[in-house]
Coordinates of C-alpha atoms in Angstrom, one line a residue:
M22 CA -4.0 28.2 -19.7
T23 CA -4.8 24.5 -20.0
N24 CA -8.0 23.2 -18.5
S25 CA -6.0 21.5 -15.7
A26 CA -4.2 24.8 -14.9
K27 CA -7.5 26.7 -14.7
L28 CA -9.1 24.0 -12.5
R29 CA -6.1 23.9 -10.3
E30 CA -6.3 27.7 -9.8
E31 CA -10.0 27.2 -8.9
S32 CA -9.2 24.4 -6.5
N33 CA -6.6 26.4 -4.7
K34 CA -9.4 28.9 -3.8
Y35 CA -11.3 26.4 -1.7
T36 CA -8.7 23.8 -0.6
P37 CA -5.2 24.3 0.8
G38 CA -2.8 23.3 -2.0
G39 CA -5.8 22.3 -4.1
V40 CA -5.6 18.7 -3.2
H41 CA -7.1 16.5 -0.5
S42 CA -4.2 14.3 0.4
A43 CA -0.6 15.4 0.9
T44 CA 1.1 13.2 -1.7
R45 CA -1.2 14.4 -4.5
N46 CA 0.4 17.8 -4.9
V47 CA 3.1 16.8 -7.5
E48 CA 4.4 18.2 -10.7
P49 CA 3.3 17.9 -13.4
F50 CA -0.1 18.7 -11.9
H51 CA -3.1 17.1 -13.6
V52 CA -6.8 17.3 -13.0
F53 CA -8.2 13.9 -13.9
T54 CA -11.7 13.5 -15.1
R55 CA -12.1 9.9 -16.2
G56 CA -10.7 6.4 -15.7
E57 CA -11.4 3.3 -17.7
G58 CA -9.6 0.0 -17.5
A59 CA -5.9 0.5 -17.7
Y60 CA -6.2 4.2 -18.6
I61 CA -6.8 7.6 -17.0
Y62 CA -7.7 10.9 -18.7
D63 CA -7.1 14.5 -17.7
A64 CA -9.1 17.6 -18.2
D65 CA -7.2 18.4 -21.3
G66 CA -8.1 15.2 -23.0
N67 CA -4.7 13.5 -22.4
K68 CA -4.7 9.8 -22.1
F69 CA -2.3 7.8 -19.9
I70 CA -1.6 4.1 -19.2
D71 CA -2.0 4.2 -15.5
Y72 CA 0.5 2.4 -13.2
Q73 CA -0.1 4.7 -10.2
A74 CA -3.5 3.0 -9.7
A75 CA -4.3 5.5 -6.8
F76 CA -1.4 3.9 -4.8
G77 CA -2.7 0.4 -5.5
P78 CA -6.5 -0.1 -5.1
Y79 CA -7.2 -0.8 -8.8
I80 CA -6.3 -4.4 -9.0
L81 CA -9.0 -5.1 -11.6
G82 CA -8.9 -1.7 -13.4
H83 CA -10.7 1.6 -13.3
N84 CA -14.5 1.5 -13.4
Y85 CA -14.5 -2.3 -13.6
P86 CA -18.0 -3.2 -14.8
Y87 CA -18.7 -6.2 -12.6
V88 CA -17.7 -4.3 -9.5
N89 CA -19.5 -1.1 -10.5
N90 CA -22.7 -3.0 -11.4
K91 CA -22.7 -4.8 -8.0
V92 CA -22.4 -1.5 -6.2
I93 CA -25.2 0.1 -8.3
E94 CA -27.4 -3.0 -7.6
A95 CA -26.7 -2.7 -3.8
L96 CA -27.5 1.0 -3.7
S97 CA -30.7 0.5 -5.6
K98 CA -32.1 -1.3 -2.5
T99 CA -29.8 -0.6 0.6
D100 CA -27.2 1.8 2.1
M101 CA -26.5 2.1 5.8
Y102 CA -28.6 2.0 9.0
G103 CA -26.4 2.7 12.0
V104 CA -27.9 -0.3 13.9
G105 CA -27.6 -4.0 13.6
T106 CA -25.8 -5.3 10.5
T107 CA -26.5 -6.1 6.8
D108 CA -26.3 -9.1 4.6
L109 CA -23.5 -7.4 2.7
E110 CA -21.4 -7.0 5.8
I111 CA -21.8 -10.6 6.7
E112 CA -20.9 -11.9 3.3
A113 CA -17.8 -9.6 2.9
A114 CA -16.6 -10.7 6.3
R115 CA -17.2 -14.3 5.5
K116 CA -15.1 -14.0 2.3
I117 CA -12.2 -12.4 4.1
T118 CA -12.2 -15.0 6.9
T119 CA -12.3 -17.7 4.2
H120 CA -9.2 -16.6 2.4
V121 CA -6.9 -14.7 4.8
P122 CA -5.0 -17.1 7.2
S123 CA -5.0 -14.8 10.3
A124 CA -8.6 -13.6 9.8
E125 CA -10.8 -15.5 12.2
Q126 CA -12.9 -12.4 12.7
V127 CA -13.2 -9.1 10.9
L128 CA -14.3 -5.5 11.6
F129 CA -14.8 -3.0 8.8
A130 CA -13.5 0.6 8.8
N131 CA -13.1 3.2 6.0
S132 CA -9.4 3.7 5.5
G133 CA -6.1 2.0 6.2
S134 CA -5.1 4.6 8.8
E135 CA -8.3 3.7 10.8
A136 CA -7.5 0.0 10.5
T137 CA -3.9 0.4 11.8
F138 CA -5.1 2.7 14.6
H139 CA -7.5 0.1 15.8
A140 CA -5.1 -2.8 15.5
I141 CA -2.5 -1.0 17.6
R142 CA -5.0 0.0 20.2
L143 CA -6.2 -3.6 20.4
A144 CA -2.6 -4.8 20.8
R145 CA -2.1 -2.3 23.7
G146 CA -5.4 -3.5 25.2
V147 CA -4.5 -7.1 25.0
T148 CA -1.0 -6.8 26.4
G149 CA -1.4 -3.9 28.8
R150 CA 1.8 -2.3 27.2
Q151 CA 2.4 1.0 25.6
K152 CA 5.3 0.7 23.2
L153 CA 5.3 -0.6 19.6
I154 CA 7.9 -1.3 17.0
K155 CA 7.7 -0.1 13.4
F156 CA 10.4 0.0 10.7
Q157 CA 12.2 2.9 9.1
G158 CA 10.6 3.9 5.9
C159 CA 7.3 2.1 6.4
Y160 CA 4.0 3.9 6.3
H161 CA 1.0 2.9 8.4
G162 CA -1.2 5.9 8.2
W163 CA -1.5 9.5 9.4
H164 CA -2.2 9.0 13.1
D165 CA 0.2 9.8 15.9
Y166 CA 0.9 6.2 16.8
V167 CA 2.9 5.6 13.6
A168 CA 3.6 8.9 11.8
R169 CA 7.3 9.0 12.5
N170 CA 10.5 7.9 10.5
M171 CA 8.7 7.4 7.3
L172 CA 10.4 9.0 4.3
S173 CA 13.1 10.5 6.5
S174 CA 15.9 12.6 5.2
W175 CA 19.1 10.6 5.2
D176 CA 20.5 12.4 8.2
K177 CA 17.4 11.5 10.2
I178 CA 17.7 7.7 9.9
G179 CA 18.0 6.2 13.4
K180 CA 17.0 9.5 15.0
R181 CA 13.7 10.9 16.3
D182 CA 11.8 12.0 13.2
P183 CA 8.1 12.9 13.8
G184 CA 6.2 13.2 10.6
S185 CA 4.0 16.2 11.6
A186 CA 3.6 19.2 13.8
G187 CA 1.0 18.7 16.5
M188 CA 1.9 15.1 17.4
L189 CA 1.8 14.0 21.0
E190 CA 5.3 13.7 22.4
E191 CA 4.3 10.5 24.3
A192 CA 3.0 8.9 21.0
I193 CA 6.3 9.7 19.2
D194 CA 8.4 8.3 22.0
N195 CA 6.4 5.1 22.5
T196 CA 7.0 4.2 18.9
L197 CA 10.3 2.5 18.5
V198 CA 12.0 2.4 15.1
C199 CA 14.0 -0.6 13.8
T200 CA 15.8 -1.5 10.5
F201 CA 13.9 -3.7 8.1
N202 CA 15.5 -7.1 7.5
D203 CA 17.6 -6.8 10.7
L204 CA 16.5 -9.3 13.3
D205 CA 19.4 -8.4 15.6
D206 CA 18.1 -4.8 15.8
V207 CA 14.6 -6.0 16.6
E208 CA 15.9 -8.4 19.3
R209 CA 18.1 -5.7 20.8
T210 CA 15.1 -3.4 20.9
F211 CA 13.0 -6.0 22.8
H212 CA 15.8 -6.5 25.2
E213 CA 16.2 -2.8 25.9
N214 CA 12.4 -2.4 26.4
K215 CA 11.8 -5.7 28.2
G216 CA 8.1 -6.2 29.0
Q217 CA 7.1 -2.9 27.5
I218 CA 6.4 -3.6 23.8
A219 CA 2.8 -4.4 22.8
C220 CA 3.4 -5.2 19.1
I221 CA 5.4 -5.0 16.0
I222 CA 3.6 -3.5 13.0
L223 CA 5.1 -3.8 9.5
E224 CA 4.4 -3.9 5.8
P225 CA 5.5 -7.4 5.0
I226 CA 6.9 -5.9 1.8
P227 CA 7.7 -2.2 2.5
H228 CA 5.8 -0.7 -0.4
N229 CA 6.0 2.9 0.9
I230 CA 9.5 2.9 -0.4
G231 CA 9.0 1.0 -3.6
I232 CA 9.5 -2.8 -3.2
I233 CA 11.9 -4.0 -0.5
M234 CA 11.5 -7.8 -0.2
P235 CA 11.8 -9.5 3.2
Q236 CA 14.9 -11.6 3.3
P237 CA 14.6 -15.3 4.0
G238 CA 13.8 -16.0 7.6
F239 CA 13.0 -12.3 8.5
L240 CA 9.2 -12.6 8.8
E241 CA 9.6 -16.0 10.6
G242 CA 12.0 -14.4 13.0
L243 CA 9.6 -11.6 13.8
R244 CA 6.9 -14.2 14.6
E245 CA 9.3 -16.0 16.9
L246 CA 10.5 -12.7 18.7
C247 CA 6.9 -11.7 19.3
D248 CA 6.0 -15.1 20.7
A249 CA 9.1 -15.0 22.9
N250 CA 8.3 -11.6 24.2
G251 CA 4.5 -11.7 24.6
A252 CA 3.9 -9.1 21.9
L253 CA 1.4 -9.2 19.0
L254 CA 2.5 -9.3 15.4
I255 CA 0.6 -7.0 13.1
F256 CA 0.9 -7.3 9.3
D257 CA -0.2 -4.1 7.6
E258 CA -1.5 -5.6 4.4
V259 CA -3.4 -2.5 3.2
I260 CA -1.2 -2.6 0.1
T261 CA -0.1 -6.3 -0.1
G262 CA -3.5 -7.8 0.8
F263 CA -5.4 -9.2 -2.1
R264 CA -3.0 -7.7 -4.6
H265 CA -0.3 -10.3 -4.0
N266 CA -2.6 -13.2 -3.2
I267 CA -6.3 -13.6 -2.4
G268 CA -5.0 -14.5 1.1
G269 CA -2.6 -11.7 1.4
Y270 CA 1.2 -11.8 1.4
Q271 CA 1.0 -13.8 4.7
K272 CA -0.4 -16.7 2.6
V273 CA 2.6 -16.4 0.2
A274 CA 5.1 -16.2 3.1
G275 CA 3.5 -18.8 5.2
V276 CA 3.8 -16.6 8.3
T277 CA 0.5 -15.9 10.2
P278 CA 0.3 -12.6 12.2
D279 CA -2.0 -12.1 15.1
L280 CA -3.7 -9.1 13.5
T281 CA -3.9 -7.9 9.9
T282 CA -5.0 -4.6 8.4
M283 CA -6.4 -4.5 4.9
G284 CA -7.7 -1.9 2.4
K285 CA -7.0 -0.7 -1.2
A286 CA -7.2 -3.8 -3.5
M287 CA -9.9 -5.4 -1.4
A288 CA -12.6 -3.4 -3.1
N289 CA -11.0 -2.2 -6.4
G290 CA -10.9 1.5 -5.4
F291 CA -14.1 1.8 -3.4
P292 CA -13.7 3.1 0.2
I293 CA -13.4 0.3 2.7
A294 CA -10.8 -1.1 5.1
A295 CA -10.6 -3.8 7.7
V296 CA -8.9 -5.1 10.8
A297 CA -8.9 -8.8 11.2
G298 CA -7.3 -11.3 13.5
K299 CA -7.5 -14.2 15.9
K300 CA -10.9 -14.5 17.6
E301 CA -9.4 -14.3 21.1
Y302 CA -8.1 -10.9 20.4
M303 CA -10.9 -9.6 18.1
Q304 CA -13.5 -10.3 20.8
R305 CA -11.8 -7.7 23.0
F306 CA -13.4 -5.0 20.8
N307 CA -16.6 -3.6 22.4
T308 CA -18.6 -4.5 19.4
Q309 CA -18.7 -7.8 21.3
P310 CA -20.7 -7.4 24.6
G311 CA -18.2 -7.1 27.4
G312 CA -15.3 -6.0 25.1
D313 CA -13.2 -3.2 26.5
V314 CA -11.4 -1.9 23.4
W315 CA -13.5 0.8 21.7
F316 CA -14.5 0.4 18.0
A317 CA -17.0 2.6 16.2
G318 CA -17.7 4.5 13.0
T319 CA -20.9 5.7 11.4
Y320 CA -19.8 4.7 7.9
N321 CA -18.3 1.3 8.8
G322 CA -19.7 -1.4 6.6
H323 CA -21.5 0.9 4.2
A324 CA -23.1 -0.8 1.2
V325 CA -20.8 0.9 -1.3
G326 CA -17.6 -0.7 0.2
T327 CA -19.0 -4.0 1.2
A328 CA -20.7 -4.7 -2.2
A329 CA -17.4 -3.7 -3.9
C330 CA -15.4 -5.9 -1.6
I331 CA -17.6 -8.9 -2.3
A332 CA -17.6 -8.3 -6.1
T333 CA -13.8 -7.8 -6.2
I334 CA -13.1 -11.0 -4.3
E335 CA -15.6 -12.9 -6.5
V336 CA -13.7 -11.9 -9.6
M337 CA -10.5 -13.1 -7.9
E338 CA -12.2 -16.4 -7.0
N339 CA -13.6 -17.1 -10.5
E340 CA -11.1 -15.6 -12.9
P341 CA -7.2 -15.8 -13.3
V342 CA -6.6 -12.4 -11.9
H343 CA -3.3 -13.1 -10.1
E344 CA -2.1 -15.4 -12.8
H345 CA -2.6 -12.6 -15.4
I346 CA -1.1 -9.7 -13.3
F347 CA 1.8 -11.8 -12.1
R348 CA 2.7 -12.8 -15.7
L349 CA 2.6 -9.2 -16.9
G350 CA 4.7 -8.2 -13.9
D351 CA 7.3 -10.9 -14.6
R352 CA 7.4 -9.8 -18.2
M353 CA 7.8 -6.1 -17.3
R354 CA 10.6 -6.7 -14.8
T355 CA 12.5 -9.1 -17.1
E356 CA 12.3 -6.8 -20.1
I357 CA 13.3 -3.7 -18.2
R358 CA 16.3 -5.5 -16.9
G359 CA 17.2 -6.3 -20.5
I360 CA 16.8 -2.6 -21.5
V361 CA 19.1 -1.3 -18.7
D362 CA 21.6 -4.0 -19.4
R363 CA 21.8 -3.2 -23.1
L364 CA 22.1 0.5 -22.3
G365 CA 24.7 -0.1 -19.6
I366 CA 22.6 1.8 -17.0
K367 CA 23.3 1.2 -13.3
A368 CA 19.9 0.0 -12.1
Y369 CA 18.1 -2.6 -9.9
V370 CA 14.6 -3.6 -11.1
A371 CA 12.7 -4.6 -7.9
G372 CA 9.2 -6.1 -7.7
F373 CA 6.8 -8.8 -6.7
G374 CA 3.7 -10.0 -8.6
S375 CA 2.0 -7.0 -10.2
T376 CA 4.3 -4.4 -8.7
W377 CA 7.7 -3.1 -9.8
T378 CA 10.0 -0.1 -9.6
T379 CA 13.5 0.6 -11.1
Y380 CA 16.0 1.9 -8.6
F381 CA 18.9 3.6 -10.2
M382 CA 21.6 1.9 -8.0
D383 CA 23.7 -1.2 -8.6
F384 CA 22.6 -3.5 -5.8
E385 CA 19.4 -4.9 -4.3
P386 CA 18.3 -2.6 -1.4
K387 CA 17.5 -4.5 1.8
N388 CA 16.3 -1.5 3.9
Y389 CA 15.6 2.2 3.8
T390 CA 19.2 3.2 4.5
D391 CA 20.3 1.4 1.3
L392 CA 18.0 3.6 -0.8
Q393 CA 20.2 6.7 -0.3
H394 CA 22.3 5.1 -3.1
N395 CA 19.3 5.5 -5.5
D396 CA 19.8 8.4 -7.9
A397 CA 16.7 10.3 -6.9
E398 CA 17.0 13.1 -9.4
F399 CA 17.3 10.6 -12.3
Y400 CA 14.5 8.5 -10.9
V401 CA 12.0 11.4 -10.8
T402 CA 13.1 12.9 -14.1
Y403 CA 12.7 9.5 -15.7
R404 CA 9.1 9.3 -14.4
K405 CA 8.2 12.8 -15.6
K406 CA 9.5 12.0 -19.1
M407 CA 7.4 8.8 -19.1
I408 CA 4.3 10.9 -18.3
E409 CA 5.1 13.1 -21.4
K410 CA 4.9 9.9 -23.4
G411 CA 1.5 8.9 -21.9
I412 CA 2.7 6.5 -19.2
Y413 CA 1.7 7.6 -15.8
K414 CA 4.0 6.6 -12.9
M415 CA 3.9 8.7 -9.8
P416 CA 6.6 11.4 -10.3
M417 CA 8.1 11.0 -6.8
N418 CA 11.1 9.2 -5.5
L419 CA 10.9 5.6 -4.3
K420 CA 7.4 4.9 -5.6
R421 CA 6.1 1.6 -6.9
N422 CA 4.1 0.9 -10.0
H423 CA 1.0 -1.4 -10.3
L424 CA -0.5 -3.6 -13.0
S425 CA -4.2 -4.4 -13.1
Y426 CA -6.3 -7.2 -14.6
S427 CA -7.3 -4.6 -17.3
H428 CA -3.7 -4.2 -18.5
T429 CA -2.7 -6.4 -21.4
D430 CA 0.5 -7.2 -23.3
K431 CA -0.4 -4.2 -25.6
E432 CA 0.0 -1.7 -22.8
V433 CA 3.2 -3.5 -21.6
D434 CA 4.6 -3.3 -25.2
I435 CA 3.8 0.5 -25.4
T436 CA 5.4 1.0 -21.9
L437 CA 8.6 -0.9 -22.7
E438 CA 9.0 1.0 -25.9
A439 CA 8.6 4.3 -24.0
I440 CA 11.0 3.2 -21.2
E441 CA 13.8 2.4 -23.7
A442 CA 13.2 5.7 -25.6
V443 CA 13.3 7.8 -22.4
L444 CA 16.4 6.1 -21.0
K445 CA 18.2 6.5 -24.3
E446 CA 17.3 10.1 -24.3
M447 CA 18.4 10.7 -20.7
T448 CA 21.8 8.8 -21.1
G449 CA 22.6 9.8 -24.7
K450 CA 23.0 6.2 -25.7

């Protein structure tokens, strides 16, 4: 047996499925032991160029020295206290409010799911309403408020599709599901639930299903519909925040939501998340004396996360992080398009900035329904064959890839060579 296989067997003794998050149990199964820069290594000594990036946190690269050293420095003198605040919390919050347009005030949590939970609860507290709108295919965490109609089977689109056993029926039914890029559908939903909808929550780019870009006017239209109907607009920027711009995708789009959730790339892989928004709403949290919306958490604002957040944003402020990863992303997408064109393969190369994915279909998808035209078997097989060549892309359907500041043209060259070889092998061309 390989070392990974032995360790997997051991892990299964103590943990259901041997993994600690549902989407980690994929084939081929690896036990990873080291990460450095653009590379990850498994227990058998195999080396991979990493484009999975733990679903996106590693915008600078694995074990980035500046961030790690700032965390070590912080932990040499501080940690957490459970009372008052710390200088690290103040500075991390200041940086976020400096850069993110909607962030007049910030509260720290530990995961994206916590942040979206709090944002939705706040929206309900502010409006006194129960219902919310999310979009088919989008992911906003594991909690009952939003865990429905995510990666639905095709026959479940437009139908009631709870994501888990044990969910509250009331939570499922108070979450209304619309089609991304379809303003008419959203407007109709508001009309049918007049005066009942507290908020819209969305990934401004639905990255849970790869990269579906918002069509011109869509985000602006959502802003107008929320204003017209007295609902709050929540951008879930747990993935897009800091990765697509230091101010989030809202800065790129020029559309300012009422509330924003952040995580992942804000601290280059260290555990921290945030909910931010307009001061008039944020002061409803009971961290402010007199606030009536509950917010708490023992580990909120821990030195590990806040120090990493400050350091990560400092690198973005002082170095050409986005210029570098956007250039590599543009090059990757352009050259993959050239490869599939030369080979006559039906494909659409989607992406923005440092992210990309290759859908095996012949048009640009605008929503989750369109993605049923993607050749899922080909998509997953292609990714598995890339892993065999030392290129790690998540071997699941509809998953995005991520570049980091540690990737260089050398890694892109190696990747493009492997892509062409694998596609030639799979198509016999």
